[in-house]
PDB file of C-alpha atoms in Angstrom:
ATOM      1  CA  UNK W 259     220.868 136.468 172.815  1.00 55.00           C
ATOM      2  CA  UNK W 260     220.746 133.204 170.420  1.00 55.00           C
ATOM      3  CA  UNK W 261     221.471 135.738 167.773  1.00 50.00           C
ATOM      4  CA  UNK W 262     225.010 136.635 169.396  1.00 58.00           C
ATOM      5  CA  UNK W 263     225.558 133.122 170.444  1.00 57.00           C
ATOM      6  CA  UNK W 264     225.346 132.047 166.577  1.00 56.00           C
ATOM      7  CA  UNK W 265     227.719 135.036 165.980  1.00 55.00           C
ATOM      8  CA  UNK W 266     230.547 133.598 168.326  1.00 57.00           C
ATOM      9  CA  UNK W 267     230.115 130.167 166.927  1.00 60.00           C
ATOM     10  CA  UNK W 268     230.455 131.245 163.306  1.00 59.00           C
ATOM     11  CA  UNK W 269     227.207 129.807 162.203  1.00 66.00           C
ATOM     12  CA  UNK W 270     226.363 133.754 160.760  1.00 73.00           C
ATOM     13  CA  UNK W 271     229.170 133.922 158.398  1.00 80.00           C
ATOM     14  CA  UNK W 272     228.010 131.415 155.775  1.00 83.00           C
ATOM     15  CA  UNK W 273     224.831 132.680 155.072  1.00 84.00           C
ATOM     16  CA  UNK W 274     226.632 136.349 155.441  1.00 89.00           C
ATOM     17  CA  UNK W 275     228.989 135.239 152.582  1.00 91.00           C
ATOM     18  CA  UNK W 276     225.404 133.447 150.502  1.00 91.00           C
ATOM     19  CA  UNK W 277     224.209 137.141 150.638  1.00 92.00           C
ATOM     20  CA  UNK W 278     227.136 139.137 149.635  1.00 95.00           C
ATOM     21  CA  UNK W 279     227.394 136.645 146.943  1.00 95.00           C
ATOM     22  CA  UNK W 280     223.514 137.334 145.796  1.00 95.00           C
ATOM     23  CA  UNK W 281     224.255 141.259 145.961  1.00 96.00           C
ATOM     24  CA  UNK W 282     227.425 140.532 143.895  1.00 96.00           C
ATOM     25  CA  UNK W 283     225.814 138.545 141.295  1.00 96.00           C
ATOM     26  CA  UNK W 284     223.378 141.723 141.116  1.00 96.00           C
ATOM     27  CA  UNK W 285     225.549 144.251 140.911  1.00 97.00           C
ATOM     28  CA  UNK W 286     227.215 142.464 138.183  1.00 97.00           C
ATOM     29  CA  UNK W 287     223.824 141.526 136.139  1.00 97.00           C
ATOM     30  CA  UNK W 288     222.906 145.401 136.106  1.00 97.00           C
ATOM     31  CA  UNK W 289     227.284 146.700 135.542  1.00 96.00           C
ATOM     32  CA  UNK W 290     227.110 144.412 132.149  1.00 96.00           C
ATOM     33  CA  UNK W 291     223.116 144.995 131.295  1.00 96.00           C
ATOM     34  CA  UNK W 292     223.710 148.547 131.111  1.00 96.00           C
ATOM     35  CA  UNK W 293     227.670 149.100 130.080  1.00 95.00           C
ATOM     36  CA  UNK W 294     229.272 149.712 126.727  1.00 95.00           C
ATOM     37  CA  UNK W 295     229.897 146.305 125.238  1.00 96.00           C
ATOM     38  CA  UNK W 296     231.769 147.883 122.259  1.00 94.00           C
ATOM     39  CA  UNK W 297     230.348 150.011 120.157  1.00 94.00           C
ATOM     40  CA  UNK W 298     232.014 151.232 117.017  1.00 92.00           C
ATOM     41  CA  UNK W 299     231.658 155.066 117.182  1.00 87.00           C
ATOM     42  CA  UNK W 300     232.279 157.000 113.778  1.00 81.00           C
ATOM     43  CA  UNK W 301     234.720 159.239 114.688  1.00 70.00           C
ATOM     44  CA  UNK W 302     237.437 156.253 115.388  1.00 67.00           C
ATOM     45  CA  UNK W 303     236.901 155.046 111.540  1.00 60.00           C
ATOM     46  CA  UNK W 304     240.448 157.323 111.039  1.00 55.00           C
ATOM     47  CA  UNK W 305     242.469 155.016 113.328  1.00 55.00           C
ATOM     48  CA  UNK W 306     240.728 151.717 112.256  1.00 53.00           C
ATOM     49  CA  UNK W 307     241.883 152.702 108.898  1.00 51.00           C
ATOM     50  CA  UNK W 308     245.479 152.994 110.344  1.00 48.00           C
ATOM     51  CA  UNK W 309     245.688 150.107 112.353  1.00 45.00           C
ATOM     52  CA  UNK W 310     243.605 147.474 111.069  1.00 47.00           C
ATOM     53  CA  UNK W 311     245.680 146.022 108.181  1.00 42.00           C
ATOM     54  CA  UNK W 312     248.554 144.324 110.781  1.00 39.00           C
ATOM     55  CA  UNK W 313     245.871 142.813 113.385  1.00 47.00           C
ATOM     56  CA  UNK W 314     245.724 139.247 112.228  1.00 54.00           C
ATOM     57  CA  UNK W 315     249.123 138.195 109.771  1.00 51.00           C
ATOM     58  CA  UNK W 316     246.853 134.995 109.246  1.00 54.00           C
ATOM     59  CA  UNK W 317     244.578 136.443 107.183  1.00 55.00           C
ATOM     60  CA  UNK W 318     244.292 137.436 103.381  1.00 54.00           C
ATOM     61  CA  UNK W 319     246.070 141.165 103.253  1.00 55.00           C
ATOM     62  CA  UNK W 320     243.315 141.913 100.470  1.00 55.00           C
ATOM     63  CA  UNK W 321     240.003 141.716 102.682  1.00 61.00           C
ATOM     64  CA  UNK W 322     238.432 145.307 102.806  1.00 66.00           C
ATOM     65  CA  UNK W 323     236.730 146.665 105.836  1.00 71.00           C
ATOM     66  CA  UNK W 324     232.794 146.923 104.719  1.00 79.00           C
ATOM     67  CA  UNK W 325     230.625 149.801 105.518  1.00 85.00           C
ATOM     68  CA  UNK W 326     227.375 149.045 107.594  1.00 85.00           C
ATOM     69  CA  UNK W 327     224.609 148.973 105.584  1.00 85.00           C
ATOM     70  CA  UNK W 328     222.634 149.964 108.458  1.00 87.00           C
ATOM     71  CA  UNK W 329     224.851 152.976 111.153  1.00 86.00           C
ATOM     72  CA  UNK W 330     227.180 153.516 107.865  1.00 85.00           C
ATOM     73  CA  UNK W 331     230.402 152.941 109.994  1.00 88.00           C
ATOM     74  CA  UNK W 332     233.395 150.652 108.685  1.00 88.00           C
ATOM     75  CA  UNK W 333     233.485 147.747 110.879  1.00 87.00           C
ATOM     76  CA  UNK W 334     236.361 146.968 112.267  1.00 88.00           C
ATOM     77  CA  UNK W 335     237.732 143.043 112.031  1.00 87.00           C
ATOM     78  CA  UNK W 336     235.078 140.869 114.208  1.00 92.00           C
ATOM     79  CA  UNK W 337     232.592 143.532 114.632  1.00 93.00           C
ATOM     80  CA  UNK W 338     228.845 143.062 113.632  1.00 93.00           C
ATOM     81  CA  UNK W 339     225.882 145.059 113.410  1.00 94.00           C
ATOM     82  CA  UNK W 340     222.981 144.375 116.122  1.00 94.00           C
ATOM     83  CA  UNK W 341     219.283 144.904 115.359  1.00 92.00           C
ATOM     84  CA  UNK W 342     218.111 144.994 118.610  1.00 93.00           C
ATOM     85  CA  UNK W 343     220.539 147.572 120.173  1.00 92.00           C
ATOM     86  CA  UNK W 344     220.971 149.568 116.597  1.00 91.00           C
ATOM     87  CA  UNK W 345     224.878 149.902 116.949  1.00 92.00           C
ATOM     88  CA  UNK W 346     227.839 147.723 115.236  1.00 94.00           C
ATOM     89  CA  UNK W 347     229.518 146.035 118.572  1.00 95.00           C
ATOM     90  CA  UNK W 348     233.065 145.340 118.062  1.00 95.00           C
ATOM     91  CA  UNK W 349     233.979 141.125 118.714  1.00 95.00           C
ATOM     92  CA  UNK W 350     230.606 140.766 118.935  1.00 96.00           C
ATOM     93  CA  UNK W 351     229.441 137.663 120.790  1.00 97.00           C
ATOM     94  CA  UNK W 352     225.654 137.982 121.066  1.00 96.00           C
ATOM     95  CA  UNK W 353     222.989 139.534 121.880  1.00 96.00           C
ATOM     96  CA  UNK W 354     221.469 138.491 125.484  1.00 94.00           C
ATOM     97  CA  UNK W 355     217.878 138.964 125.830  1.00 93.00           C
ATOM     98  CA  UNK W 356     218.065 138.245 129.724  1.00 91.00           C
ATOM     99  CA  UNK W 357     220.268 141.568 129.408  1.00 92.00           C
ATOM    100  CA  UNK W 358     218.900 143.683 127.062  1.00 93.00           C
ATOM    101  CA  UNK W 359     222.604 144.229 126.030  1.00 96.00           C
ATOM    102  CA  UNK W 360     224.830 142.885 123.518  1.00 96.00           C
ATOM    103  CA  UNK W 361     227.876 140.775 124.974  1.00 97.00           C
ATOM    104  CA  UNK W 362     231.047 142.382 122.734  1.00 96.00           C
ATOM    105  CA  UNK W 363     234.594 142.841 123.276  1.00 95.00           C
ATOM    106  CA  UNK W 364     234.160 145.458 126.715  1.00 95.00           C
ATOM    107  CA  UNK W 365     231.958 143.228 128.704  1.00 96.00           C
ATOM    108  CA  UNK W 366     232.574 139.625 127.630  1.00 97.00           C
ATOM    109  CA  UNK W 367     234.945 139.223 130.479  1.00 96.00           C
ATOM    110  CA  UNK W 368     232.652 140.524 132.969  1.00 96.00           C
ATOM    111  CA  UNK W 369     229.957 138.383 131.239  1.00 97.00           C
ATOM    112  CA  UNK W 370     231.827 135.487 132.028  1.00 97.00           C
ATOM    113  CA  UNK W 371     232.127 136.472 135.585  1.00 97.00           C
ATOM    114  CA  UNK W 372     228.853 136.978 135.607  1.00 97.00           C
ATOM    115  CA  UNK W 373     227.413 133.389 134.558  1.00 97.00           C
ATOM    116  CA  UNK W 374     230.664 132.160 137.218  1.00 97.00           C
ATOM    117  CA  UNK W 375     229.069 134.170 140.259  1.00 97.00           C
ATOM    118  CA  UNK W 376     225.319 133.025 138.935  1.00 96.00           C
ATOM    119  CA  UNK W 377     226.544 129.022 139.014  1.00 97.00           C
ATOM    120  CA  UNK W 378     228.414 129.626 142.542  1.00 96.00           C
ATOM    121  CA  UNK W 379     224.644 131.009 143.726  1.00 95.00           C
ATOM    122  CA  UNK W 380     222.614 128.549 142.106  1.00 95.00           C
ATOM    123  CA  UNK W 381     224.684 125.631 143.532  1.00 94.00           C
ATOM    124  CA  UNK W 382     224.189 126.852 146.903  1.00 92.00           C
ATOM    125  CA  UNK W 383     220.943 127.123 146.596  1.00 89.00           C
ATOM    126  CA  UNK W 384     220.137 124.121 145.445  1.00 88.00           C
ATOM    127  CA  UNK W 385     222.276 122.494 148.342  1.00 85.00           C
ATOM    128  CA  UNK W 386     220.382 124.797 151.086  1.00 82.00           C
ATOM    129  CA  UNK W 387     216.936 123.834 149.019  1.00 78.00           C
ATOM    130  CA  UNK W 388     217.908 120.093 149.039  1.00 78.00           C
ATOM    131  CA  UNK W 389     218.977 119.798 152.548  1.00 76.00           C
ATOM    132  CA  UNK W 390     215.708 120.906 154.082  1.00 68.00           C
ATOM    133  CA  UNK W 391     214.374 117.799 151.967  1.00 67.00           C
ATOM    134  CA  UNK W 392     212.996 114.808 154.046  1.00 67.00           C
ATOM    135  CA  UNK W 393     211.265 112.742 151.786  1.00 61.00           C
ATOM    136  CA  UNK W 394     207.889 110.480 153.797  1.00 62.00           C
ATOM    137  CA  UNK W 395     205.570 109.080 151.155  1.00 62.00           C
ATOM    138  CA  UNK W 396     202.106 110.760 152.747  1.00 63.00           C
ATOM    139  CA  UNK W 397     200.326 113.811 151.455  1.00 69.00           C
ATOM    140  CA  UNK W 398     200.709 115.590 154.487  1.00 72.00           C
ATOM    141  CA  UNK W 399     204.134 115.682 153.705  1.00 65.00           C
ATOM    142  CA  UNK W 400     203.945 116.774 149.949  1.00 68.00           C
ATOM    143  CA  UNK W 401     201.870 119.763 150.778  1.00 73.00           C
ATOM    144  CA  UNK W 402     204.233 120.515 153.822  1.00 73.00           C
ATOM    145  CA  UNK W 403     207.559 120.290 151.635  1.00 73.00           C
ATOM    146  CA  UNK W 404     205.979 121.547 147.820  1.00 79.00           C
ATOM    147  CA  UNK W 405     207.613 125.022 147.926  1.00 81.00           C
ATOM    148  CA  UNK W 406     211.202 123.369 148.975  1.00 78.00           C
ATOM    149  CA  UNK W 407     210.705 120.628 145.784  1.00 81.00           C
ATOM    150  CA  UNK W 408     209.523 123.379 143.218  1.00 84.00           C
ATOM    151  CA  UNK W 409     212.307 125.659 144.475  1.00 84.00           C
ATOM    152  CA  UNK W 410     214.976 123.013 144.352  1.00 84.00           C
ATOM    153  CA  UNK W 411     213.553 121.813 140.909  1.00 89.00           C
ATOM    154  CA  UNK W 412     213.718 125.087 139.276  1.00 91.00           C
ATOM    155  CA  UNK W 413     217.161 125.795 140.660  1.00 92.00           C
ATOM    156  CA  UNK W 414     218.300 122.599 139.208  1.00 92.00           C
ATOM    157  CA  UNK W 415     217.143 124.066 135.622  1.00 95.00           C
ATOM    158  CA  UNK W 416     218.692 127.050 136.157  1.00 95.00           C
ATOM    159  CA  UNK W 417     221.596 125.586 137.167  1.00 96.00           C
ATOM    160  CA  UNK W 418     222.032 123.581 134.190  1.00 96.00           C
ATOM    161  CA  UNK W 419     221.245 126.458 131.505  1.00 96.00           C
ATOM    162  CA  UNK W 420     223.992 128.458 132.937  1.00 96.00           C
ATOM    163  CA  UNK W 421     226.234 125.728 133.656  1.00 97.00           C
ATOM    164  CA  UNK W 422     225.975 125.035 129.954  1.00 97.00           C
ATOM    165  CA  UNK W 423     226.383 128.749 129.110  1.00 96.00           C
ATOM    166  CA  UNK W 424     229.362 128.916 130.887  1.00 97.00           C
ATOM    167  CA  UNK W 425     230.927 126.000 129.616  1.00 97.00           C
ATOM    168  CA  UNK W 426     230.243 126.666 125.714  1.00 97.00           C
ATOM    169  CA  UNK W 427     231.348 130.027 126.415  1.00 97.00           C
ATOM    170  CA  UNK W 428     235.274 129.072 128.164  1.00 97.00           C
ATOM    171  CA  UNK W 429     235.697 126.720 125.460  1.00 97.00           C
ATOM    172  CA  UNK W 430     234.952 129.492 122.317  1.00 97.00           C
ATOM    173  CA  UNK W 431     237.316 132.111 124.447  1.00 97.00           C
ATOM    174  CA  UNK W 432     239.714 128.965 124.352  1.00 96.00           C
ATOM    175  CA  UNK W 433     239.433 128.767 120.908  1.00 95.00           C
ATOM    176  CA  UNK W 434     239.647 133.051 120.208  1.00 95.00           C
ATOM    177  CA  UNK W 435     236.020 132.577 118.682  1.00 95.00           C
ATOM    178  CA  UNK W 436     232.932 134.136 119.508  1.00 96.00           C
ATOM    179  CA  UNK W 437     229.049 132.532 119.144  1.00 96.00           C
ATOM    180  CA  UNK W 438     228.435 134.327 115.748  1.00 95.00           C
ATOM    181  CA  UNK W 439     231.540 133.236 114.425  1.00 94.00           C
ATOM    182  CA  UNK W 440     231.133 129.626 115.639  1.00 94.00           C
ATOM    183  CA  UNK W 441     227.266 129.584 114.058  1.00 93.00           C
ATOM    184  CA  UNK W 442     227.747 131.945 110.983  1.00 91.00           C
ATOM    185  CA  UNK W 443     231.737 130.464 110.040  1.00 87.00           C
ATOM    186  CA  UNK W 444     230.284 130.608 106.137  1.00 86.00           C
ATOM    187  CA  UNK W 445     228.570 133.685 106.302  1.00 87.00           C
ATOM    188  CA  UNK W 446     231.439 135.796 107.366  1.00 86.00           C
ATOM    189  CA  UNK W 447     234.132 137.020 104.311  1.00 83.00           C
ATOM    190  CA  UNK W 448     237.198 137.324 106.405  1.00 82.00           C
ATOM    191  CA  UNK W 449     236.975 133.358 107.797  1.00 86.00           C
ATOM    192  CA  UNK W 450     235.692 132.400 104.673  1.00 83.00           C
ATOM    193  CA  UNK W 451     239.042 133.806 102.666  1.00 79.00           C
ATOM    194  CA  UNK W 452     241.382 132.114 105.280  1.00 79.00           C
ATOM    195  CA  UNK W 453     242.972 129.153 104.518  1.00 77.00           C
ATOM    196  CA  UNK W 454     243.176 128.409 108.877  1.00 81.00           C
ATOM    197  CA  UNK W 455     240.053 127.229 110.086  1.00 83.00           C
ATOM    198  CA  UNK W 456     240.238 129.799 113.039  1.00 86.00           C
ATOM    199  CA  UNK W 457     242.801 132.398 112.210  1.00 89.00           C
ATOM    200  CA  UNK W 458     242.797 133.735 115.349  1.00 92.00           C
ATOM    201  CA  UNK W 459     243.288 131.204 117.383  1.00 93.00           C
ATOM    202  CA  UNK W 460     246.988 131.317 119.387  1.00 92.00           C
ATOM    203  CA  UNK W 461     246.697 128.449 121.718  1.00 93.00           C
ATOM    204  CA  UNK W 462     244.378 128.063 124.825  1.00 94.00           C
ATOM    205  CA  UNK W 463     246.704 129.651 127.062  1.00 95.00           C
ATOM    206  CA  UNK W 464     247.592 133.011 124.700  1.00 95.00           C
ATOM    207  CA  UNK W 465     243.518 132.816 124.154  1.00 95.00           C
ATOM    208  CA  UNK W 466     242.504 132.940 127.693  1.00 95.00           C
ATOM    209  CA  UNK W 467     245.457 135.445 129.261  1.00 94.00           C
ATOM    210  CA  UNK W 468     244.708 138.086 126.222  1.00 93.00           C
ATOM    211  CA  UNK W 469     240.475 137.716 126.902  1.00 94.00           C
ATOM    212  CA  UNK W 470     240.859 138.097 130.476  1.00 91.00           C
ATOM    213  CA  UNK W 471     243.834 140.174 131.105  1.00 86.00           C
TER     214      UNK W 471
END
């Protein structure tokens, strides 16, 4: 059959791989949607009190950990309290409202995988979409090829919102920030009493291997 033909010639195994890729980029939407990002729990305030003092040796020794005015747990260093999801979320990032989740210190990684898989997908798309393009100056032809331009335009958005996401985002993780420290630097006591403009940061590559490994 044509269908086993294709199979022998390999022509299957691209949009095989286009699929798994979709189902991947799925899977991964719902795993950090609906996973832990980080919240602070109060029954680990004993061992933040232990271990929080020798986290960052570029900071003031004299900032105290505040108590949420909100869930009444000490935050530890980085953490902030969400409205939306009611919890304090340690590094906190942001809160996504594409996933109904806050992005914090447990699934920032996978976030970032994530937006990576999301790009891969929308770029193929948009090369499949763009390909099937002929362009004739008739109006036959515009009503015969308006799904295939709408399609490819609104990949091409889609593929530069995440593109951009995932861009800002690798260069912050470079940088050992996060978004609300980057938009809310003078808001936030323990950057404010640090004479470093970033005390965390320990060069790109120490930034990247401790985020992702």
């Amino acid at each position: 059959s044509d269908l086993q033909k294709q199979e022998e010639r390999g022509e299957l195994l691209q949009p095989l791989i286009f699929v798994l890729l979709v189902l991947c980029s799925i899977l991964l939407y719902f795993k950090v949607s609906l996973m832990d990002p980080g919240f602070v729990k109060p029954e680990e305030e004993e061992g933040e009190d232990k271990g929080q003092g020798v986290v960052i040796p570029q900071l003031p020794g004299d900032i105290k950990l505040r108590r949420c005015g909100y869930c009444l747990v000490k935050q530890p260093m980085r953490a902030k309290h969400c409205q939306q999801c009611q919890h304090c979320v340690r590094r906190y990032d942001h809160h996504c409202p594409w996933l109904e989740n806050c992005v914090g210190e447990r699934n920032h990684p996978l976030f970032i995988v994530y937006l990576s898989v999301q790009l891969v997908v929308l770029l193929w798309g948009g090369h499949v979409a763009w390909s099937g393009l002929y362009f004739e100056q008739s109006r036959e032809w515009l009503q015969h090829n308006i799904f295939l331009l709408v399609s490819f335009l609104l990949i091409f958005i889609f593929t530069i919102v995440v593109l951009l996401l995932l861009v800002s985002h690798l260069y912050l993780i470079s940088c050992n920030t996060t978004t609300w420290e980057f938009m809310s630097h003078h808001r936030i006591s323990y950057l404010r009493q640090s004479e470093l403009e970033n005390p965390f940061d320990q060069g790109i590559i120490l930034n990247l291997w401790r985020f992702f490994c």
